[in-house]
CSV table of C-alpha atoms in Angstrom, one decimal:
chain,number,residue,atom,x,y,z
A,1,MET,CA,-29.4,13.8,-81.3
A,2,TYR,CA,-26.5,15.6,-79.1
A,3,THR,CA,-28.3,18.0,-76.2
A,4,MET,CA,-26.7,20.4,-73.9
A,5,ASN,CA,-26.8,19.9,-70.5
A,6,PRO,CA,-28.5,22.9,-68.8
A,7,THR,CA,-26.7,22.7,-65.5
A,8,LYS,CA,-23.1,23.1,-67.1
A,9,PRO,CA,-21.4,26.4,-68.0
A,10,VAL,CA,-20.8,27.0,-71.8
A,11,ILE,CA,-17.4,28.1,-73.4
A,12,LEU,CA,-18.2,29.4,-76.8
A,13,THR,CA,-15.6,30.1,-79.5
A,14,GLY,CA,-15.0,29.8,-83.4
A,15,VAL,CA,-12.8,30.9,-86.3
A,16,ARG,CA,-13.7,32.8,-89.5
A,17,ALA,CA,-14.4,30.4,-92.3
A,18,ASN,CA,-13.2,32.4,-95.2
A,19,ASN,CA,-10.0,31.7,-97.4
A,20,ASP,CA,-7.1,29.0,-96.4
A,21,ILE,CA,-6.0,29.1,-92.9
A,22,HIS,CA,-2.5,29.8,-92.1
A,23,ILE,CA,-0.1,28.2,-89.3
A,24,GLY,CA,-0.9,31.3,-87.4
A,25,ASN,CA,-4.7,30.4,-87.4
A,26,TYR,CA,-3.7,26.7,-86.6
A,27,PHE,CA,-1.1,27.2,-84.2
A,28,GLY,CA,-2.4,30.4,-82.3
A,29,ALA,CA,-6.2,29.6,-82.4
A,30,ILE,CA,-7.3,26.0,-83.8
A,31,LEU,CA,-4.9,23.8,-81.9
A,32,PRO,CA,-5.6,25.7,-78.7
A,33,ILE,CA,-9.1,25.5,-79.0
A,34,VAL,CA,-9.1,21.7,-79.7
A,35,ASP,CA,-6.8,21.2,-76.8
A,36,MET,CA,-9.1,23.2,-74.4
A,37,ALA,CA,-12.3,22.0,-75.6
A,38,LYS,CA,-10.8,18.2,-74.8
A,39,ARG,CA,-9.5,19.0,-71.3
A,40,ARG,CA,-12.6,21.3,-70.2
A,41,SER,CA,-15.6,18.9,-71.8
A,42,ALA,CA,-16.1,17.2,-68.7
A,43,ASP,CA,-17.2,20.5,-66.8
A,44,PHE,CA,-18.3,22.6,-69.7
A,45,ASP,CA,-20.3,22.4,-72.9
A,46,ILE,CA,-18.1,23.6,-75.4
A,47,ASN,CA,-19.9,25.2,-78.6
A,48,LEU,CA,-17.5,25.3,-81.3
A,49,PHE,CA,-19.1,27.0,-84.1
A,50,ILE,CA,-18.1,28.0,-87.7
A,51,PRO,CA,-18.9,31.7,-88.0
A,52,ASP,CA,-19.8,31.5,-91.4
A,53,LEU,CA,-22.1,34.8,-92.0
A,54,HIS,CA,-19.1,36.4,-90.4
A,55,SER,CA,-17.2,35.4,-93.4
A,56,PHE,CA,-18.3,38.2,-95.9
A,57,THR,CA,-18.3,41.3,-93.7
A,58,THR,CA,-15.2,42.0,-96.1
A,59,PRO,CA,-15.0,41.0,-99.6
A,60,ILE,CA,-14.2,37.2,-100.7
A,61,ASP,CA,-14.7,35.0,-103.2
A,62,HIS,CA,-18.1,33.6,-102.6
A,63,SER,CA,-17.8,30.8,-104.8
A,64,LYS,CA,-15.2,29.3,-102.2
A,65,LEU,CA,-17.0,29.9,-99.2
A,66,TYR,CA,-19.0,26.9,-98.8
A,67,ASP,CA,-16.0,24.6,-99.3
A,68,SER,CA,-14.0,27.0,-96.9
A,69,ILE,CA,-16.9,26.5,-94.0
A,70,LEU,CA,-16.7,22.7,-94.5
A,71,ASN,CA,-12.8,22.9,-94.6
A,72,ASN,CA,-13.0,24.4,-91.4
A,73,ALA,CA,-14.8,21.3,-89.9
A,74,ARG,CA,-12.1,19.0,-91.3
A,75,ILE,CA,-9.0,21.3,-90.0
A,76,TYR,CA,-10.8,20.9,-86.5
A,77,THR,CA,-11.0,17.4,-87.1
A,78,ALA,CA,-7.5,16.8,-88.2
A,79,ALA,CA,-6.2,18.7,-85.4
A,80,GLY,CA,-7.6,16.0,-83.0
A,81,LEU,CA,-11.3,17.0,-82.3
A,82,PRO,CA,-13.1,13.9,-80.8
A,83,LEU,CA,-16.3,14.0,-82.9
A,84,ASP,CA,-17.8,11.5,-80.6
A,85,ASN,CA,-17.4,13.8,-77.4
A,86,GLN,CA,-21.3,14.8,-76.6
A,87,ALA,CA,-20.2,17.7,-74.8
A,88,ILE,CA,-18.3,19.3,-77.7
A,89,HIS,CA,-20.7,21.0,-80.2
A,90,LEU,CA,-19.6,21.7,-83.9
A,91,TYR,CA,-21.9,23.8,-85.8
A,92,ARG,CA,-22.4,26.3,-88.8
A,93,GLN,CA,-23.8,29.6,-87.4
A,94,SER,CA,-25.9,30.0,-90.6
A,95,ARG,CA,-27.5,26.9,-89.7
A,96,VAL,CA,-29.1,28.2,-86.7
A,97,PRO,CA,-31.5,31.3,-87.9
A,98,ALA,CA,-32.0,32.9,-84.5
A,99,HIS,CA,-28.4,34.2,-84.8
A,100,SER,CA,-29.5,36.7,-87.5
A,101,GLU,CA,-32.8,37.5,-85.9
A,102,LEU,CA,-31.2,38.1,-82.4
A,103,ALA,CA,-28.3,40.5,-84.2
A,104,TRP,CA,-31.5,42.5,-85.7
A,105,ILE,CA,-33.2,42.8,-82.4
A,106,LEU,CA,-30.1,43.8,-80.7
A,107,ASP,CA,-29.2,46.3,-83.6
A,108,CYS,CA,-32.2,48.4,-82.5
A,109,PHE,CA,-30.9,48.7,-78.9
A,110,THR,CA,-27.5,49.5,-80.1
A,111,GLY,CA,-26.3,53.1,-80.5
A,112,PHE,CA,-24.8,54.2,-83.7
A,113,GLY,CA,-22.1,55.9,-81.7
A,114,GLU,CA,-21.2,52.7,-80.1
A,115,MET,CA,-20.4,51.0,-83.0
A,116,SER,CA,-18.5,54.0,-84.7
A,117,ARG,CA,-15.9,53.7,-81.7
A,118,MET,CA,-15.1,49.9,-82.4
A,119,THR,CA,-11.5,50.1,-83.3
A,120,GLN,CA,-11.5,46.9,-85.3
A,121,PHE,CA,-14.0,48.5,-87.6
A,122,LYS,CA,-11.6,51.5,-88.0
A,123,ASP,CA,-8.7,49.3,-88.8
A,124,LYS,CA,-10.5,47.0,-91.3
A,125,SER,CA,-12.3,50.1,-93.2
A,126,ASP,CA,-9.2,51.7,-93.4
A,127,LYS,CA,-8.0,49.1,-95.6
A,128,LEU,CA,-11.1,49.2,-98.1
A,129,HIS,CA,-12.7,51.9,-100.0
A,130,GLY,CA,-16.3,52.9,-101.2
A,131,ASP,CA,-18.7,50.4,-101.1
A,132,GLN,CA,-16.5,47.6,-99.9
A,133,ILE,CA,-17.2,49.1,-96.5
A,134,SER,CA,-20.4,47.2,-95.8
A,135,VAL,CA,-23.1,47.6,-92.8
A,136,GLY,CA,-22.1,44.1,-92.0
A,137,LEU,CA,-18.6,45.0,-91.2
A,138,PHE,CA,-19.9,47.9,-89.1
A,139,ASN,CA,-22.2,46.0,-87.0
A,140,TYR,CA,-20.1,42.7,-87.0
A,141,PRO,CA,-19.9,43.3,-82.9
A,142,VAL,CA,-23.6,43.0,-82.5
A,143,LEU,CA,-24.0,39.6,-84.4
A,144,MET,CA,-21.0,38.2,-82.4
A,145,ALA,CA,-23.0,39.4,-79.3
A,146,ALA,CA,-26.1,37.3,-80.5
A,147,ASP,CA,-23.6,34.2,-81.0
A,148,ILE,CA,-23.0,34.6,-77.5
A,149,LEU,CA,-26.1,35.5,-75.9
A,150,LEU,CA,-28.3,32.7,-77.4
A,151,TYR,CA,-26.4,30.1,-75.4
A,152,ASN,CA,-25.8,31.5,-72.1
A,153,ALA,CA,-21.8,31.4,-73.1
A,154,THR,CA,-20.0,32.5,-69.8
A,155,TYR,CA,-16.2,32.1,-71.2
A,156,VAL,CA,-15.4,33.3,-74.7
A,157,PRO,CA,-11.8,33.1,-75.5
A,158,VAL,CA,-10.9,36.1,-77.2
A,159,GLY,CA,-7.7,37.9,-78.9
A,160,ASP,CA,-7.0,41.4,-78.3
A,161,ASP,CA,-8.3,42.6,-81.5
A,162,GLN,CA,-11.7,41.2,-80.2
A,163,THR,CA,-11.6,42.6,-76.4
A,164,GLN,CA,-13.8,45.4,-77.4
A,165,HIS,CA,-16.5,43.6,-79.0
A,166,LEU,CA,-16.9,41.3,-75.8
A,167,GLU,CA,-17.3,44.1,-73.7
A,168,PHE,CA,-19.8,45.5,-75.9
A,169,THR,CA,-21.7,42.1,-75.4
A,170,ARG,CA,-21.5,42.6,-71.7
A,171,ASP,CA,-23.1,46.0,-72.2
A,172,ILE,CA,-25.8,45.2,-74.6
A,173,ALA,CA,-26.5,42.2,-72.3
A,174,GLU,CA,-27.0,44.1,-69.2
A,175,ARG,CA,-28.8,46.8,-71.4
A,176,MET,CA,-31.3,44.4,-72.2
A,177,ASN,CA,-31.6,42.9,-68.9
A,178,ARG,CA,-32.1,46.2,-67.2
A,179,LYS,CA,-35.0,46.9,-69.3
A,180,PHE,CA,-36.9,43.7,-70.0
A,181,GLY,CA,-35.6,41.5,-66.9
A,182,GLU,CA,-33.3,38.4,-67.0
A,183,LEU,CA,-32.8,37.8,-70.7
A,184,PHE,CA,-29.1,36.8,-70.9
A,185,THR,CA,-26.5,35.4,-69.2
A,186,VAL,CA,-23.7,38.3,-69.2
A,187,PRO,CA,-20.5,36.6,-70.1
A,188,LYS,CA,-17.4,37.4,-67.8
A,189,PRO,CA,-15.0,40.6,-68.1
A,190,VAL,CA,-12.1,40.4,-70.2
A,191,ALA,CA,-9.8,40.2,-67.3
A,192,GLU,CA,-11.5,37.0,-66.0
A,193,GLN,CA,-11.9,35.8,-69.3
A,194,HIS,CA,-7.7,35.9,-69.6
A,195,GLN,CA,-7.3,34.4,-66.0
A,196,PHE,CA,-9.7,31.3,-66.8
A,197,PHE,CA,-7.9,30.4,-70.4
A,198,GLY,CA,-4.7,31.6,-69.3
A,199,LYS,CA,-2.4,29.0,-71.3
A,200,ASP,CA,-5.1,28.2,-73.4
A,201,GLN,CA,-4.1,30.7,-75.8
A,202,GLY,CA,-1.7,30.2,-78.3
A,203,LEU,CA,1.7,31.7,-79.5
A,204,ARG,CA,1.1,34.4,-82.0
A,205,ILE,CA,3.1,33.8,-85.1
A,206,LYS,CA,4.4,36.7,-86.9
A,207,ASP,CA,4.7,37.6,-90.6
A,208,LEU,CA,7.7,36.0,-92.1
A,209,ALA,CA,8.6,39.0,-94.3
A,210,ASN,CA,7.6,41.5,-91.6
A,211,PRO,CA,8.0,39.8,-88.3
A,212,THR,CA,6.8,42.9,-86.6
A,213,LYS,CA,3.2,42.3,-87.5
A,214,LYS,CA,1.1,39.2,-87.1
A,215,MET,CA,0.6,36.8,-89.9
A,216,SER,CA,-2.6,37.4,-91.8
A,217,LYS,CA,-4.6,36.1,-94.5
A,218,SER,CA,-4.8,39.6,-96.1
A,219,ASP,CA,-1.0,39.6,-97.1
A,220,ASP,CA,-1.3,40.3,-100.7
A,221,THR,CA,2.3,39.2,-101.7
A,222,GLY,CA,2.0,35.7,-99.6
A,223,LYS,CA,5.5,35.7,-99.2
A,224,GLY,CA,5.1,36.0,-95.4
A,225,VAL,CA,2.5,33.5,-94.7
A,226,ILE,CA,2.3,29.6,-94.9
A,227,PHE,CA,-0.9,28.3,-95.5
A,228,LEU,CA,-2.0,24.9,-94.4
A,229,GLY,CA,-2.7,24.2,-97.8
A,230,ASP,CA,0.8,25.3,-99.4
A,231,ASP,CA,2.8,22.7,-100.9
A,232,PRO,CA,5.8,21.9,-98.1
A,233,GLN,CA,8.7,22.8,-100.5
A,234,ALA,CA,7.0,26.1,-100.9
A,235,ALA,CA,6.8,26.8,-97.4
A,236,HIS,CA,10.6,25.8,-97.0
A,237,LYS,CA,11.3,28.2,-99.3
A,238,LYS,CA,9.4,31.1,-97.8
A,239,ILE,CA,11.1,30.2,-94.5
A,240,MET,CA,14.6,30.3,-96.2
A,241,SER,CA,13.8,33.8,-97.3
A,242,ALA,CA,12.1,34.8,-93.8
A,243,THR,CA,13.4,38.3,-92.6
A,244,THR,CA,16.0,37.9,-90.1
A,245,ASP,CA,18.4,41.0,-88.9
A,246,SER,CA,22.3,41.9,-89.2
A,247,LEU,CA,23.4,40.7,-85.7
A,248,GLY,CA,24.5,37.4,-86.8
A,249,LYS,CA,23.7,35.1,-83.7
A,250,VAL,CA,20.6,33.5,-82.9
A,251,GLN,CA,18.7,34.9,-79.9
A,252,TYR,CA,15.5,34.8,-78.5
A,253,ASP,CA,14.8,38.9,-78.3
A,254,ARG,CA,11.3,39.8,-79.7
A,255,GLU,CA,12.3,43.7,-79.7
A,256,ASN,CA,15.7,43.5,-81.4
A,257,GLN,CA,15.5,40.1,-83.3
A,258,PRO,CA,11.7,39.5,-84.2
A,259,GLY,CA,12.4,37.6,-87.3
A,260,ILE,CA,14.8,35.0,-85.3
A,261,SER,CA,12.5,35.1,-82.2
A,262,ASN,CA,9.5,34.1,-84.6
A,263,LEU,CA,11.3,31.3,-86.5
A,264,LEU,CA,12.1,29.9,-82.8
A,265,GLU,CA,8.4,29.9,-81.9
A,266,ILE,CA,7.3,28.3,-85.3
A,267,LEU,CA,10.0,25.6,-84.7
A,268,THR,CA,8.8,24.7,-81.0
A,269,LEU,CA,5.0,24.4,-82.5
A,270,VAL,CA,6.1,22.3,-85.3
A,271,ARG,CA,7.8,20.0,-82.5
A,272,GLN,CA,5.2,19.8,-80.5
A,273,ASP,CA,2.6,18.8,-83.2
A,274,ALA,CA,4.8,16.3,-84.2
A,275,GLY,CA,4.4,14.8,-80.6
A,276,ARG,CA,7.8,16.2,-79.2
A,277,ASP,CA,7.7,17.2,-75.6
A,278,VAL,CA,9.5,20.7,-75.7
A,279,THR,CA,9.4,24.0,-74.7
A,280,LEU,CA,9.8,27.3,-76.4
A,281,GLU,CA,12.6,27.9,-73.4
A,282,GLN,CA,14.0,24.2,-74.5
A,283,THR,CA,14.3,25.3,-78.1
A,284,ILE,CA,15.6,28.8,-77.1
A,285,SER,CA,18.4,27.2,-75.2
A,286,GLU,CA,19.2,24.5,-78.0
A,287,PHE,CA,19.9,27.6,-80.6
A,288,THR,CA,21.2,30.3,-78.8
A,289,GLY,CA,24.4,31.5,-79.9
A,290,MET,CA,24.4,29.9,-83.2
A,291,GLU,CA,26.0,32.0,-86.0
A,292,ARG,CA,24.7,30.8,-89.1
A,293,TYR,CA,21.0,32.1,-90.0
A,294,GLY,CA,21.1,29.9,-92.8
A,295,ASP,CA,21.6,26.5,-91.1
A,296,PHE,CA,19.2,27.8,-88.3
A,297,LYS,CA,16.5,28.5,-91.2
A,298,ARG,CA,17.0,25.4,-93.1
A,299,ILE,CA,16.5,23.5,-89.7
A,300,VAL,CA,13.0,25.3,-89.0
A,301,ALA,CA,12.1,24.9,-92.8
A,302,ASP,CA,12.8,21.3,-92.8
A,303,GLU,CA,10.7,20.7,-89.8
A,304,THR,CA,8.0,23.0,-91.0
A,305,ALA,CA,7.7,21.3,-94.4
A,306,GLU,CA,7.4,17.8,-92.6
A,307,PHE,CA,4.7,19.3,-90.3
A,308,LEU,CA,2.8,20.4,-93.5
A,309,THR,CA,3.0,17.1,-95.1
A,310,ASN,CA,2.1,15.1,-92.1
A,311,PHE,CA,-0.9,17.7,-91.4
A,312,GLN,CA,-2.2,17.6,-95.0
A,313,ALA,CA,-1.9,13.8,-94.9
A,314,ARG,CA,-4.2,13.9,-91.6
A,315,LEU,CA,-6.6,16.2,-93.4
A,316,ALA,CA,-6.9,13.9,-96.6
A,317,ALA,CA,-7.7,10.9,-94.2
A,318,VAL,CA,-10.6,12.5,-92.0
A,319,ASP,CA,-13.8,10.8,-91.7
A,320,GLU,CA,-16.2,13.1,-94.1
A,321,PRO,CA,-19.6,11.5,-93.2
A,322,ALA,CA,-18.6,11.5,-89.5
A,323,ILE,CA,-18.1,15.2,-89.4
A,324,GLU,CA,-21.2,15.9,-91.7
A,325,ALA,CA,-23.3,13.7,-89.0
A,326,LYS,CA,-21.2,15.8,-86.2
A,327,LEU,CA,-22.5,19.3,-87.8
A,328,GLN,CA,-26.2,17.9,-88.5
A,329,SER,CA,-26.6,16.4,-84.9
A,330,SER,CA,-25.1,19.8,-83.2
A,331,GLU,CA,-26.9,21.8,-85.3
A,332,GLN,CA,-30.2,20.3,-84.3
A,333,ALA,CA,-29.3,20.6,-80.4
A,334,MET,CA,-28.1,24.5,-80.8
A,335,ASN,CA,-31.3,25.3,-82.6
A,336,LEU,CA,-33.2,23.8,-79.6
A,337,VAL,CA,-31.2,26.1,-77.2
A,338,ALA,CA,-31.3,29.3,-79.3
A,339,ASN,CA,-34.8,29.0,-80.3
A,340,GLN,CA,-35.5,29.1,-76.5
A,341,THR,CA,-33.5,32.2,-76.0
A,342,LEU,CA,-35.0,34.0,-79.0
A,343,HIS,CA,-38.2,33.1,-78.0
A,344,ARG,CA,-38.0,34.6,-74.5
A,345,VAL,CA,-36.4,37.9,-76.1
A,346,GLN,CA,-39.2,37.9,-78.6
A,347,LYS,CA,-41.9,37.9,-75.6
A,348,ALA,CA,-39.8,40.7,-73.8
A,349,VAL,CA,-40.1,43.0,-76.6
A,350,GLY,CA,-43.6,42.5,-77.5
A,351,LEU,CA,-43.2,40.2,-80.7
A,352,ARG,CA,-44.7,37.0,-79.0
A,353,ARG,CA,-47.2,36.6,-76.3
């Protein structure tokens, strides 16, 4: 069984498990996570968890959830996650019951006003109605705090939409520590997180149809999103139909030419995934001034379709028994650590002697 080294600091991260994963998730989160885990595992324990309890804070097709959870593990493996690295722990949140119990305890020390001020809840609930707005969506940040605090995690790479949740995690940890003694390791503040991870954060791919917003699973039309499971030729058509502009010259200008800029970033990323040592600046230099958008789009579409073909082949070839063995051994190790933290909290609040 894998174990955590108590002398090593912990990096904790994960990607939500519901629905198909698109290339924005892959290049912006999954691939940077895998690269970070491989580079930093000598000095840190890497807790790479699949947040399956978070997966239905908004309505989903529950009949597909279990396979989506396993597909997350497959995608990490196809992206190059080394399953034999004992400092990297890959586990399902729901297989460690301490997450749920600690979340309830923290709920009871969290103010309604604190949760009401969370901007992500406001943004997501604005897109839902009535009973679709669940209590789980409302107190999502408390479960996220439990995910982090159970393992004494110091570093947690978060996007801009999660920084408020990380600050809440620090607040609730400090609050509990003041009241009950040193229960929790307080993760580093957001500024230090960004400084620590730096270039570990990936590019944020935008929607093909509306390149002023990020690529999102919630796109109802599907025209602006390329999923990892898309047929390569269907993805090719999406890129050929991508929104550009009327300026008629390829330039990297996020403000005035967001569509073209997005395609330059996508092309750079799929080339990097193919093993080419190319930077965004080199891609920009290669295509700046090109006047035929159709020709440029075709290059991006061809290489993106090739990326999908190759990735889907890697995904089909992953070692399923090795993934299952990794999940089980990591979950055993994580239960030991999480239960120690939970027991400490239970004693502090009077549930245990």
